[in-house]
Amino acid sequence: QVYLAESGGGSVQAGGSLRISCNTSMLTHLPRRMGWFRQGPGKARVGVASFGHGNRGPIYADSVKGRFTVSPDLTNAIVYLEMNNLKPEDTALYICAARLGGNSFATSLQEEDYNYWGQGTQVTVAS
């Protein structure tokens, strides 16, 4: 069963912008935290952005800080990742993740802190 569904990926020139979305409406409970991860060609999956429900500010990987912004639309159960000034090294499969249950609302860029995963949306940045 699909609980997280990403969309909005595509191809863009370097310096361009893209906004990708994660539909979380299929989740049975409000997640403790949400995250965006990415996996580039031949690379490990890494966390790029995270926010925790409960008025905790988002965190970002150093590689995207100042260029990416994660924002939830709680009304429509969608989490957006706004990506600006894109670089060829941002090319990757972008994957949405959620943590249900547990005792912490803390943000995290670690895979082990999430227990629901989407299938990803491809972002390609041409130089």
Short mmCIF file of C-alpha atoms in Angstrom, two decimals:
data_model
loop_
_atom_site.label_atom_id
_atom_site.label_comp_id
_atom_site.label_asym_id
_atom_site.label_seq_id
_atom_site.Cartn_x
_atom_site.Cartn_y
_atom_site.Cartn_z
CA GLN A 1 0.00 0.00 0.00
CA VAL A 2 1.25 3.47 -0.89
CA TYR A 3 1.27 5.89 2.03
CA LEU A 4 3.45 8.65 0.60
CA ALA A 5 3.28 9.84 -3.00
CA GLU A 6 5.80 12.26 -4.47
CA SER A 7 5.24 14.37 -7.57
CA GLY A 8 6.59 17.38 -9.39
CA GLY A 9 10.01 16.14 -10.43
CA GLY A 10 11.45 16.93 -13.83
CA SER A 11 14.35 18.40 -15.73
CA VAL A 12 15.63 21.92 -15.21
CA GLN A 13 18.66 24.00 -16.17
CA ALA A 14 21.27 24.87 -13.60
CA GLY A 15 20.21 27.94 -11.66
CA GLY A 16 16.56 27.10 -12.09
CA SER A 17 13.89 26.22 -9.56
CA LEU A 18 11.53 23.34 -8.97
CA ARG A 19 8.93 22.50 -6.35
CA ILE A 20 8.22 18.89 -5.53
CA SER A 21 5.37 17.59 -3.41
CA CYS A 22 4.66 14.70 -1.08
CA ASN A 23 1.04 13.68 -0.57
CA THR A 24 0.68 12.32 2.97
CA SER A 25 -3.11 11.95 3.07
CA MET A 26 -2.88 8.14 3.04
CA LEU A 27 -1.10 8.06 6.40
CA THR A 28 -3.30 6.83 9.22
CA HIS A 29 -1.92 9.23 11.80
CA LEU A 30 -0.21 12.60 11.88
CA PRO A 31 3.52 11.89 11.54
CA ARG A 32 5.95 12.94 14.25
CA ARG A 33 8.39 14.17 11.64
CA MET A 34 8.70 14.45 7.88
CA GLY A 35 11.82 14.35 5.80
CA TRP A 36 13.10 14.66 2.27
CA PHE A 37 15.94 12.43 1.17
CA ARG A 38 17.72 12.08 -2.13
CA GLN A 39 19.73 9.42 -3.87
CA GLY A 40 21.99 10.41 -6.73
CA PRO A 41 23.36 8.03 -9.36
CA GLY A 42 25.69 5.57 -7.69
CA LYS A 43 25.36 7.31 -4.34
CA ALA A 44 23.86 6.50 -0.96
CA ARG A 45 20.55 7.98 0.12
CA VAL A 46 21.04 11.11 2.22
CA GLY A 47 18.73 13.41 4.10
CA VAL A 48 18.33 16.96 2.80
CA ALA A 49 15.48 18.46 4.85
CA SER A 50 13.32 17.63 7.83
CA PHE A 51 10.71 19.18 10.07
CA GLY A 52 8.97 17.90 13.16
CA HIS A 53 5.35 18.52 14.09
CA GLY A 54 5.17 20.44 17.31
CA ASN A 55 6.56 23.86 16.36
CA ARG A 56 10.11 22.71 15.71
CA GLY A 57 11.98 24.57 13.00
CA PRO A 58 13.17 22.68 9.93
CA ILE A 59 16.74 21.53 9.41
CA TYR A 60 18.68 21.18 6.19
CA ALA A 61 21.78 19.45 4.94
CA ASP A 62 24.68 21.86 4.45
CA SER A 63 24.66 21.13 0.73
CA VAL A 64 21.17 22.62 0.28
CA LYS A 65 21.00 25.19 3.09
CA GLY A 66 19.86 28.56 1.79
CA ARG A 67 18.55 27.04 -1.46
CA PHE A 68 15.92 24.50 -0.38
CA THR A 69 12.85 25.15 1.77
CA VAL A 70 10.54 22.51 3.21
CA SER A 71 7.00 23.56 4.00
CA PRO A 72 3.91 21.64 5.07
CA ASP A 73 0.38 22.34 3.89
CA LEU A 74 -1.47 20.76 6.79
CA THR A 75 -4.90 21.50 5.31
CA ASN A 76 -4.19 19.42 2.23
CA ALA A 77 -1.74 16.97 3.86
CA ILE A 78 1.04 17.88 1.45
CA VAL A 79 4.69 18.55 2.17
CA TYR A 80 6.54 20.68 -0.35
CA LEU A 81 10.23 20.99 -1.08
CA GLU A 82 11.00 24.25 -2.86
CA MET A 83 14.38 24.03 -4.59
CA ASN A 84 16.09 27.15 -5.91
CA ASN A 85 19.41 27.82 -7.62
CA LEU A 86 19.61 24.17 -8.58
CA LYS A 87 22.99 22.66 -9.43
CA PRO A 88 23.89 19.58 -11.48
CA GLU A 89 24.94 17.85 -8.26
CA ASP A 90 21.34 18.14 -7.05
CA THR A 91 20.37 15.57 -9.68
CA ALA A 92 18.80 12.66 -7.78
CA LEU A 93 15.72 10.68 -6.94
CA TYR A 94 13.98 12.69 -4.22
CA ILE A 95 12.17 10.60 -1.66
CA CYS A 96 9.66 11.65 0.99
CA ALA A 97 9.75 9.98 4.41
CA ALA A 98 7.62 10.04 7.55
CA ARG A 99 7.89 8.86 11.13
CA LEU A 100 4.72 7.56 12.76
CA GLY A 101 4.72 6.67 16.44
CA GLY A 102 7.53 7.09 18.91
CA ASN A 103 8.08 9.73 21.56
CA SER A 104 10.03 12.39 19.74
CA PHE A 105 9.03 15.21 17.42
CA ALA A 106 12.67 16.04 16.78
CA THR A 107 13.86 16.67 13.26
CA SER A 108 16.29 14.22 11.73
CA LEU A 109 18.24 13.65 8.54
CA GLN A 110 18.94 10.02 9.47
CA GLU A 111 17.19 7.20 7.63
CA GLU A 112 16.69 5.11 10.76
CA ASP A 113 14.44 7.78 12.23
CA TYR A 114 11.75 7.19 9.59
CA ASN A 115 9.45 4.23 9.08
CA TYR A 116 7.40 5.22 6.01
CA TRP A 117 8.88 5.94 2.60
CA GLY A 118 7.65 7.07 -0.77
CA GLN A 119 8.94 5.81 -4.09
CA GLY A 120 10.48 9.09 -5.14
CA THR A 121 10.37 11.63 -7.93
CA GLN A 122 13.32 12.22 -10.26
CA VAL A 123 14.97 15.63 -10.46
CA THR A 124 17.54 16.21 -13.18
CA VAL A 125 19.59 19.41 -13.37
CA ALA A 126 21.42 20.07 -16.63
CA SER A 127 24.57 22.18 -16.69
#
